[in-house]
Amino acid sequence: MNGEIKITSALISVFYKDGLEPLVRMLDKAGVTIYSTGGTFTFIESLGIKAHTVESLTDYPSILGGRVKTLHPKVFGGILGRRSLASDIAEMKQYQIPPFDLVVVDLYPFESTLASGAPHEDIIEKIDIGGISLIRAAAKNYRDVLVVPSSKHYGELEQILTANNCTTTIDERLRFAAYAFAESSNYDSAIFNYMGEQSGHREFRGTAGEARKLRYGENPHQKGEFFGNLNEVFEQLHGKELSYNNLLDLDAAVSLIREFTETTFAILKHNNACGVATRPRLTDAWKAALAGDPVSAYGGVLITNTHIDDEAAAEINLLFFEIIVAPGFEKNALELLKSKKNRIILQAKSFDSQPKQFRTILNGVLQQDRDLKTETSSDFRVVTQSGPDSVAAKDLVFANIIVKHSKSNAIVLARGEQLLGSGVGQTSRVDAVKHAIDKAKAFGLDLNGAVMASDAFFPFADSVEIAHQAGITSVIQPGGSVRDEDTIDYCNKNNLSMVFTGSRHFKH
């Protein structure tokens, strides 16, 4: 019989009432006896549905300002009692403890209270005690009880109740128990992280949502999963499933494009930009971005911060690429881009990025703040006799954004808000400079009057000298080398402008 249990009694105690009405009406129609607390009881009664207060069961009122409502043997006994154990049944009968087949509970909004900037006392009051205890108890006794720990599971429960005449199977109860422990562990992790930060006691606790199985990891012999809700980030309009490597590229692409407010197009390969351009018209931005490295663009990830129109789509469609991301697509543009069945088309949504970054290493985890610092011309410290003019300053900001999002050691060359060449992931900075110059020359791009951005300081003047010989006239870098004066002297002798930002942007 798959451990089937007919729901005849339910305990419902929720903070949020949204979406509760259809479920309560369904239970009432099925003749389920409902017990409830406080505001939930009032809400159910307002629907014209009969319910029993928990106080009528326990003979104790809600006390301590609502801190203690359900913490009573008659409540927890009805949840934890094992129906297959004669001694449990006998004790429940002896102490007049009614069994609960269904427990519907959610938790006080701790995380949203914390995020609101509320005072410490208010945050502490949003640490749920009764709710979390009910959830854990019902989940532990999943053989006899179905627990619903959040309103996001109401729809699934309603489908089960409708299909099976208010009867649940052991597999369904086990699945909901897993939902419950996921909810409780997320909740406890959030509380610990706050209390740990307040007290100075730090341990790693992190949660990231439900698993999404991927075809494989970085390589076919590696298993891969994504934990989180991609539906909050993109709407997939077309194409095959996203892979592990796709997601790494998308993370890099989204992080880069978010830095730009004017119409910009970027092309990425292996997490690095191989083409970026800002233009008034999207088609022009696309063409300029592609010109930066049309070879690497093949099979790449395309992203823009502007709706894709028919004209741009016609040009973009000439290239073989794997993914395209935009905030929107004109109807005909979308249909044209759908002409390749495996091409992944994503409509970007507004979402909040994780403020922390994590990486597993050795036998532990590294954590750091996300690099959210983006320099503007007001952050420039001109260290040469002449500073950049307004056009060069705009290009310096543009290049510095791209180098920030490139693998170290990284150098970016740009002019007219177009990426001309980059050297990324190099073991020496001078090699990165040479690689960037070679890239630009390979595609016939003129570096005369271009600017150079570096993610970290130049240890010697040789990098600037090589760049100058290639046509570079202005440089942006963090500064901080013991040999900064050598680089500044070279710039002054050769009429280059150079600015320091004071901020390094290593990316490994």
Coordinates of C-alpha atoms in Angstrom, one line a residue:
M1 CA 0.0 0.0 0.0
N2 CA 3.1 2.3 -0.1
G3 CA 2.6 3.3 3.5
E4 CA -0.6 5.2 2.7
I5 CA -2.1 7.3 5.4
K6 CA -5.4 9.1 5.2
I7 CA -5.3 12.7 6.5
T8 CA -8.0 13.1 9.2
S9 CA -6.4 15.8 11.4
A10 CA -4.1 18.7 10.7
L11 CA -2.2 21.3 12.7
I12 CA -1.8 24.6 10.9
S13 CA 0.2 27.5 12.3
V14 CA 1.7 30.0 9.8
F15 CA 3.1 33.5 9.9
Y16 CA 2.2 34.2 6.2
K17 CA -1.4 33.6 5.2
D18 CA -0.9 34.0 1.5
G19 CA -2.0 31.0 -0.5
L20 CA -3.5 29.3 2.6
E21 CA -7.2 29.6 1.8
P22 CA -7.4 27.0 -1.0
L23 CA -5.6 24.5 1.1
V24 CA -7.8 25.0 4.2
R25 CA -10.9 24.8 2.1
M26 CA -9.8 21.6 0.6
L27 CA -9.0 20.1 4.0
D28 CA -12.4 21.3 5.4
K29 CA -14.2 19.8 2.4
A30 CA -12.5 16.4 3.1
G31 CA -13.7 16.5 6.7
V32 CA -10.2 17.0 8.2
T33 CA -10.2 18.2 11.8
I34 CA -8.1 21.4 12.0
Y35 CA -6.2 22.7 15.0
S36 CA -4.6 26.1 14.8
T37 CA -3.0 29.0 16.7
G38 CA -3.5 32.7 17.1
G39 CA -3.7 34.6 13.9
T40 CA -4.0 31.5 11.8
F41 CA -7.0 30.4 13.8
T42 CA -8.6 33.8 13.4
F43 CA -7.9 33.6 9.6
I44 CA -9.4 30.2 9.2
E45 CA -12.5 31.1 11.2
S46 CA -12.9 34.2 9.0
L47 CA -13.3 31.9 6.1
G48 CA -16.3 30.3 7.8
I49 CA -14.4 27.1 8.5
K50 CA -14.5 25.4 11.8
A51 CA -11.1 25.0 13.6
H52 CA -10.0 24.2 17.1
T53 CA -7.5 26.3 19.0
V54 CA -4.3 24.7 20.3
E55 CA -5.1 26.1 23.7
S56 CA -8.3 24.0 23.8
L57 CA -6.1 21.0 23.4
T58 CA -3.3 21.9 25.9
D59 CA -5.4 23.9 28.4
Y60 CA -2.5 26.4 28.4
P61 CA -2.8 29.9 26.8
S62 CA -0.2 31.4 24.6
I63 CA 2.3 32.9 27.1
L64 CA 5.4 35.1 27.3
G65 CA 4.2 37.5 24.6
G66 CA 3.6 34.6 22.2
R67 CA 7.0 33.0 22.7
V68 CA 5.3 29.8 24.0
K69 CA 2.2 28.5 22.1
T70 CA 2.7 25.0 20.9
L71 CA 5.5 23.7 23.1
H72 CA 3.4 21.1 24.9
P73 CA 3.4 17.3 25.1
K74 CA -0.2 17.2 23.7
V75 CA 1.0 18.9 20.6
F76 CA 4.3 17.2 20.1
G77 CA 3.0 13.9 21.3
G78 CA 0.4 14.0 18.5
I79 CA 3.2 14.6 16.0
L80 CA 5.9 12.3 17.3
G81 CA 3.6 9.4 18.3
R82 CA 4.5 6.3 16.2
R83 CA 1.3 4.7 14.9
S84 CA 3.0 1.3 14.4
L85 CA 4.2 1.2 18.0
A86 CA 1.6 -0.1 20.5
S87 CA 3.2 1.5 23.5
D88 CA 3.1 4.9 21.8
I89 CA -0.6 4.5 20.9
A90 CA -1.4 3.4 24.4
E91 CA 0.3 6.5 25.9
M92 CA -1.4 8.8 23.5
K93 CA -4.8 7.3 24.5
Q94 CA -3.9 7.5 28.2
Y95 CA -3.0 11.2 28.0
Q96 CA -5.8 12.0 25.5
I97 CA -3.3 13.1 22.8
P98 CA -4.9 13.3 19.3
P99 CA -2.6 12.2 16.4
F100 CA -1.8 14.7 13.7
D101 CA -1.5 13.4 10.1
L102 CA -0.6 16.8 8.6
V103 CA 1.5 19.7 10.0
V104 CA 1.5 23.0 8.0
V105 CA 4.0 25.5 9.5
D106 CA 6.2 28.3 8.3
L107 CA 8.9 30.3 10.2
Y108 CA 9.2 33.8 11.4
P109 CA 10.9 36.0 8.8
F110 CA 14.4 36.1 10.3
E111 CA 16.3 36.8 7.1
S112 CA 14.0 39.6 5.8
T113 CA 14.1 41.2 9.3
L114 CA 17.8 41.1 9.3
A115 CA 18.0 42.5 5.8
S116 CA 15.7 45.4 6.7
G117 CA 18.3 46.8 9.1
A118 CA 16.1 46.2 12.1
P119 CA 17.6 46.6 15.6
H120 CA 19.2 43.6 17.3
E121 CA 16.2 43.1 19.6
D122 CA 13.7 42.8 16.7
I123 CA 16.0 40.4 14.9
I124 CA 16.2 38.1 18.0
E125 CA 12.4 38.1 18.3
K126 CA 12.2 36.7 14.8
I127 CA 14.1 33.6 15.7
D128 CA 11.4 31.0 15.6
I129 CA 11.3 28.3 18.3
G130 CA 7.9 26.7 18.2
G131 CA 7.7 26.6 14.4
I132 CA 11.1 25.1 13.9
S133 CA 10.4 22.5 16.6
L134 CA 7.1 21.5 14.9
I135 CA 8.8 21.2 11.5
R136 CA 11.6 19.0 12.8
A137 CA 9.3 16.8 14.9
A138 CA 6.9 16.2 11.9
A139 CA 9.8 15.6 9.5
K140 CA 11.4 13.1 11.9
N141 CA 8.1 11.2 12.1
Y142 CA 7.6 11.2 8.3
R143 CA 6.4 7.6 8.4
D144 CA 3.2 8.8 10.0
V145 CA 3.0 12.6 9.4
L146 CA 3.3 14.8 6.3
V147 CA 5.0 18.2 7.0
V148 CA 4.6 21.3 4.9
P149 CA 7.4 23.8 5.9
S150 CA 6.6 26.6 3.5
S151 CA 3.9 28.1 1.4
K152 CA 6.0 27.3 -1.7
H153 CA 4.9 23.6 -1.3
Y154 CA 1.2 24.3 -1.0
G155 CA 0.6 23.6 -4.7
E156 CA 2.3 20.3 -4.6
L157 CA 0.3 19.3 -1.5
E158 CA -3.0 20.3 -3.1
Q159 CA -2.2 18.1 -6.1
I160 CA -1.5 15.2 -3.9
L161 CA -4.6 15.6 -1.9
T162 CA -6.8 16.0 -5.0
A163 CA -5.3 13.0 -6.8
N164 CA -5.4 10.7 -3.8
N165 CA -8.5 11.7 -1.8
C166 CA -6.4 13.2 1.1
T167 CA -4.2 10.2 1.3
T168 CA -0.4 10.4 1.3
T169 CA 2.3 7.8 0.6
I170 CA 5.5 7.1 2.4
D171 CA 7.5 8.4 -0.5
E172 CA 5.6 11.7 -0.6
R173 CA 6.0 12.1 3.2
L174 CA 9.8 11.4 2.9
R175 CA 10.1 14.0 0.1
F176 CA 8.3 16.7 2.2
A177 CA 10.5 15.7 5.2
A178 CA 13.5 16.5 3.1
Y179 CA 11.9 19.9 2.2
A180 CA 11.4 20.5 5.9
F181 CA 15.0 19.8 6.9
A182 CA 16.2 21.9 4.0
E183 CA 14.1 24.8 5.4
S184 CA 15.3 24.3 8.9
S185 CA 19.0 24.0 8.0
N186 CA 18.7 27.2 5.8
Y187 CA 17.0 29.0 8.7
D188 CA 19.5 27.8 11.3
S189 CA 22.5 28.7 9.1
A190 CA 21.2 32.3 8.7
I191 CA 20.8 32.6 12.4
F192 CA 24.2 31.2 13.1
N193 CA 25.9 33.4 10.6
Y194 CA 24.3 36.5 12.2
M195 CA 25.1 35.4 15.8
G196 CA 28.6 34.3 14.8
E197 CA 29.2 37.7 13.3
Q198 CA 27.9 39.4 16.3
S199 CA 30.0 37.4 18.7
G200 CA 33.1 36.9 16.6
H201 CA 32.7 33.1 16.5
R202 CA 33.0 32.2 12.8
E203 CA 32.4 28.9 11.2
F204 CA 31.4 28.2 7.6
R205 CA 27.7 27.8 7.1
G206 CA 26.2 28.3 3.7
T207 CA 23.1 27.2 1.8
A208 CA 22.2 27.7 -1.8
G209 CA 18.9 26.2 -2.7
E210 CA 17.7 23.1 -4.5
A211 CA 20.1 21.0 -6.7
R212 CA 19.9 21.1 -10.4
K213 CA 21.6 18.1 -12.0
L214 CA 23.9 19.0 -14.9
R215 CA 25.0 16.8 -17.7
Y216 CA 28.5 16.7 -16.2
G217 CA 31.0 19.0 -14.5
E218 CA 33.8 20.9 -16.1
N219 CA 34.7 17.7 -18.0
P220 CA 32.6 14.7 -19.0
H221 CA 34.2 12.4 -16.4
Q222 CA 33.2 14.8 -13.6
K223 CA 29.7 14.9 -12.0
G224 CA 28.2 18.4 -11.7
E225 CA 25.3 20.1 -10.0
F226 CA 24.1 23.7 -9.6
F227 CA 22.5 24.7 -6.3
G228 CA 20.2 27.7 -6.6
N229 CA 17.2 29.0 -8.5
L230 CA 18.2 30.0 -12.1
N231 CA 14.6 31.0 -12.8
E232 CA 15.3 34.1 -10.7
V233 CA 18.1 35.0 -13.0
F234 CA 17.0 34.0 -16.5
E235 CA 14.0 32.9 -18.5
Q236 CA 15.2 30.3 -21.0
L237 CA 13.5 31.0 -24.3
H238 CA 15.2 28.4 -26.5
G239 CA 17.9 25.8 -26.7
K240 CA 19.5 22.9 -24.8
E241 CA 20.1 22.7 -21.1
L242 CA 22.7 24.8 -19.5
S243 CA 26.0 23.1 -18.7
Y244 CA 28.5 23.6 -15.9
N245 CA 30.8 25.5 -18.2
N246 CA 27.9 27.5 -19.5
L247 CA 27.1 28.6 -16.0
L248 CA 30.6 29.7 -15.3
D249 CA 30.6 31.8 -18.5
L250 CA 27.2 33.3 -17.7
D251 CA 28.4 34.3 -14.2
A252 CA 31.3 36.1 -15.8
A253 CA 29.2 37.6 -18.5
V254 CA 26.5 38.9 -16.2
S255 CA 29.0 40.4 -13.8
L256 CA 30.7 42.2 -16.6
I257 CA 27.7 43.6 -18.4
R258 CA 26.2 44.9 -15.1
E259 CA 29.0 47.4 -15.0
F260 CA 27.7 49.3 -18.0
T261 CA 24.8 51.7 -18.2
E262 CA 25.1 52.7 -21.9
T263 CA 24.3 50.3 -24.7
T264 CA 27.1 47.7 -24.6
F265 CA 27.7 44.3 -26.1
A266 CA 30.2 41.7 -24.8
I267 CA 31.4 38.4 -26.1
L268 CA 33.1 36.0 -23.6
K269 CA 35.0 32.8 -23.9
H270 CA 36.2 30.7 -20.9
N271 CA 35.1 33.4 -18.5
N272 CA 37.1 36.2 -20.2
A273 CA 35.9 39.0 -22.5
C274 CA 37.2 38.6 -26.1
G275 CA 35.0 41.5 -27.4
V276 CA 33.4 44.5 -25.7
A277 CA 32.1 47.7 -27.2
T278 CA 29.8 50.6 -26.2
R279 CA 27.9 52.4 -28.9
P280 CA 24.7 54.5 -29.2
R281 CA 23.2 51.8 -31.5
L282 CA 23.2 48.1 -30.6
T283 CA 24.1 46.9 -34.1
D284 CA 27.2 49.1 -34.0
A285 CA 28.1 47.8 -30.5
W286 CA 27.8 44.3 -31.8
K287 CA 30.0 44.9 -34.8
A288 CA 32.7 46.6 -32.8
A289 CA 32.7 43.9 -30.1
L290 CA 33.0 41.2 -32.7
A291 CA 35.9 43.0 -34.5
G292 CA 37.9 42.8 -31.3
D293 CA 38.5 39.1 -31.7
P294 CA 36.2 37.4 -34.3
V295 CA 38.1 34.1 -33.9
S296 CA 37.5 33.7 -30.2
A297 CA 33.9 34.8 -30.6
Y298 CA 33.1 31.6 -32.4
G299 CA 31.1 29.4 -30.1
G300 CA 31.2 32.1 -27.4
V301 CA 28.7 33.6 -24.9
L302 CA 27.1 36.8 -26.1
I303 CA 25.5 39.3 -23.7
T304 CA 24.0 42.8 -23.9
N305 CA 22.2 45.2 -21.6
T306 CA 19.8 46.3 -24.4
H307 CA 16.8 44.7 -26.1
I308 CA 17.8 43.0 -29.3
D309 CA 16.1 44.4 -32.3
D310 CA 15.7 42.9 -35.8
E311 CA 18.6 44.7 -37.3
A312 CA 21.1 43.5 -34.6
A313 CA 19.7 40.0 -34.7
A314 CA 20.3 39.7 -38.4
E315 CA 24.0 40.5 -37.9
I316 CA 24.4 38.4 -34.8
N317 CA 22.8 35.4 -36.5
L318 CA 25.7 35.2 -39.0
L319 CA 28.0 34.0 -36.2
F320 CA 28.0 30.5 -34.6
F321 CA 27.6 31.0 -30.9
E322 CA 26.4 29.0 -27.9
I323 CA 24.5 31.4 -25.7
I324 CA 23.0 34.9 -26.1
V325 CA 21.6 36.9 -23.1
A326 CA 19.6 40.1 -23.3
P327 CA 16.9 41.8 -21.2
G328 CA 14.5 41.4 -24.1
F329 CA 14.1 40.5 -27.8
E330 CA 11.8 41.9 -30.5
K331 CA 9.5 39.2 -31.9
N332 CA 11.1 38.7 -35.3
A333 CA 14.6 39.0 -33.8
L334 CA 13.8 36.1 -31.4
E335 CA 12.4 33.9 -34.1
L336 CA 15.5 34.5 -36.3
L337 CA 17.8 33.7 -33.4
K338 CA 15.8 30.5 -32.7
S339 CA 16.8 29.1 -36.1
K340 CA 19.5 27.0 -34.6
K341 CA 17.8 24.4 -32.4
N342 CA 20.6 24.0 -29.8
R343 CA 21.4 27.8 -29.5
I344 CA 20.6 28.9 -25.9
I345 CA 18.6 32.1 -25.7
L346 CA 18.2 33.6 -22.3
Q347 CA 16.1 36.7 -21.2
A348 CA 17.9 38.3 -18.3
K349 CA 16.0 39.2 -15.1
S350 CA 16.9 41.6 -12.3
F351 CA 18.3 39.8 -9.3
D352 CA 20.6 40.3 -6.4
S353 CA 24.0 38.7 -6.6
Q354 CA 25.5 36.9 -3.7
P355 CA 27.5 39.4 -1.7
K356 CA 30.0 36.7 -0.7
Q357 CA 32.1 34.4 -2.9
F358 CA 33.2 30.9 -1.8
R359 CA 35.8 28.4 -3.1
T360 CA 36.7 25.0 -1.8
I361 CA 40.4 24.5 -1.4
L362 CA 42.6 21.9 0.3
N363 CA 40.4 20.7 3.2
G364 CA 38.3 23.8 3.7
V365 CA 36.6 26.8 2.1
L366 CA 37.7 30.3 1.2
Q367 CA 35.3 33.1 1.6
Q368 CA 35.6 36.7 0.4
D369 CA 33.5 39.8 -0.3
R370 CA 32.5 40.1 -4.0
D371 CA 34.6 42.7 -5.7
L372 CA 32.1 45.5 -6.1
K373 CA 34.5 48.4 -6.4
T374 CA 34.4 50.1 -9.8
E375 CA 36.5 53.1 -10.4
T376 CA 35.3 56.2 -12.2
S377 CA 37.4 59.2 -13.4
S378 CA 36.8 60.8 -10.0
D379 CA 38.9 58.0 -8.4
F380 CA 41.9 58.8 -10.7
R381 CA 45.1 60.1 -9.2
V382 CA 47.1 61.6 -12.0
V383 CA 50.8 60.7 -11.4
T384 CA 52.3 62.1 -14.6
Q385 CA 53.0 65.6 -15.7
S386 CA 50.0 65.6 -18.1
G387 CA 46.7 63.9 -17.4
P388 CA 44.4 62.1 -19.8
D389 CA 41.9 64.2 -21.7
S390 CA 38.2 63.6 -21.4
V391 CA 38.2 61.0 -24.3
A392 CA 41.1 59.1 -22.9
A393 CA 39.6 59.2 -19.4
K394 CA 36.4 57.6 -20.7
D395 CA 38.4 54.9 -22.4
L396 CA 40.4 54.3 -19.2
V397 CA 37.2 53.7 -17.2
F398 CA 36.0 51.4 -19.9
A399 CA 39.3 49.4 -20.1
N400 CA 39.5 49.2 -16.3
I401 CA 36.1 47.6 -16.0
I402 CA 37.1 44.9 -18.5
V403 CA 40.4 44.2 -16.8
K404 CA 38.7 43.9 -13.5
H405 CA 36.6 41.0 -14.9
S406 CA 39.6 39.3 -16.6
K407 CA 41.8 36.5 -15.2
S408 CA 45.0 37.7 -13.7
N409 CA 47.6 38.6 -14.8
A410 CA 45.5 40.8 -17.1
I411 CA 46.1 43.6 -19.5
V412 CA 43.4 45.3 -21.6
L413 CA 43.9 47.7 -24.5
A414 CA 41.0 49.9 -25.7
R415 CA 40.1 52.9 -27.7
G416 CA 36.8 54.6 -28.5
E417 CA 35.1 52.3 -25.9
Q418 CA 36.1 49.2 -27.8
L419 CA 38.2 46.3 -26.6
L420 CA 41.2 46.1 -29.0
G421 CA 43.2 43.4 -27.3
S422 CA 43.7 41.6 -24.0
G423 CA 46.2 39.4 -22.4
V424 CA 44.7 37.3 -19.6
G425 CA 45.7 34.5 -17.3
Q426 CA 49.4 35.2 -17.9
T427 CA 52.2 34.3 -15.5
S428 CA 53.9 37.6 -16.0
R429 CA 52.6 41.1 -16.6
V430 CA 54.9 41.8 -19.4
D431 CA 53.7 38.6 -21.2
A432 CA 50.1 39.8 -20.7
V433 CA 51.1 43.1 -22.4
K434 CA 52.7 41.4 -25.3
H435 CA 49.8 39.0 -25.8
A436 CA 47.3 41.9 -25.8
I437 CA 49.3 43.7 -28.4
D438 CA 49.7 40.6 -30.6
K439 CA 45.9 40.1 -30.4
A440 CA 45.1 43.6 -31.6
K441 CA 47.7 43.4 -34.4
A442 CA 46.4 39.9 -35.5
F443 CA 43.0 41.5 -36.3
G444 CA 44.3 44.7 -37.9
L445 CA 43.3 47.0 -35.0
D446 CA 45.3 50.2 -34.7
L447 CA 46.6 50.9 -31.2
N448 CA 47.8 54.4 -31.9
G449 CA 46.1 56.6 -29.2
A450 CA 44.7 53.6 -27.3
V451 CA 44.8 53.2 -23.6
M452 CA 46.1 50.3 -21.4
A453 CA 44.6 49.0 -18.1
S454 CA 46.3 46.6 -15.7
D455 CA 44.6 44.7 -12.9
A456 CA 47.7 45.2 -10.7
F457 CA 50.8 47.3 -10.6
F458 CA 53.7 47.1 -13.0
P459 CA 56.7 45.8 -11.2
F460 CA 59.0 47.3 -13.8
A461 CA 58.7 50.0 -16.5
D462 CA 59.2 47.5 -19.3
S463 CA 55.5 46.8 -19.7
V464 CA 54.7 50.5 -20.2
E465 CA 57.6 50.9 -22.6
I466 CA 56.4 48.0 -24.8
A467 CA 52.9 49.3 -24.8
H468 CA 54.1 52.8 -25.7
Q469 CA 56.1 51.5 -28.6
A470 CA 52.8 49.8 -29.9
G471 CA 50.9 53.2 -29.8
I472 CA 49.5 53.4 -26.2
T473 CA 49.3 56.9 -24.9
S474 CA 47.5 56.6 -21.5
V475 CA 47.7 54.0 -18.7
I476 CA 45.5 53.1 -15.7
Q477 CA 46.8 50.9 -12.9
P478 CA 46.5 50.5 -9.2
G479 CA 50.0 51.7 -8.4
G480 CA 51.9 50.4 -5.3
S481 CA 55.2 49.0 -6.8
V482 CA 58.5 50.0 -5.2
R483 CA 59.5 50.9 -8.8
D484 CA 56.5 53.1 -9.5
E485 CA 58.8 56.1 -10.0
D486 CA 60.6 54.3 -12.8
T487 CA 57.3 53.8 -14.7
I488 CA 56.2 57.4 -14.0
D489 CA 59.6 58.7 -15.2
Y490 CA 59.3 56.8 -18.5
C491 CA 55.7 58.2 -19.0
N492 CA 56.9 61.7 -18.4
K493 CA 59.9 61.4 -20.8
N494 CA 57.6 60.0 -23.5
N495 CA 54.5 62.2 -23.0
L496 CA 52.3 59.4 -21.7
S497 CA 49.6 60.1 -19.2
M498 CA 49.1 57.7 -16.3
V499 CA 46.6 57.4 -13.4
F500 CA 46.7 55.4 -10.3
T501 CA 43.4 54.0 -8.8
G502 CA 44.8 52.6 -5.5
S503 CA 42.7 49.4 -6.0
R504 CA 43.9 46.1 -7.3
H505 CA 41.6 43.8 -9.1
F506 CA 43.2 40.3 -9.1
K507 CA 40.9 37.6 -10.3
H508 CA 42.1 34.0 -10.1

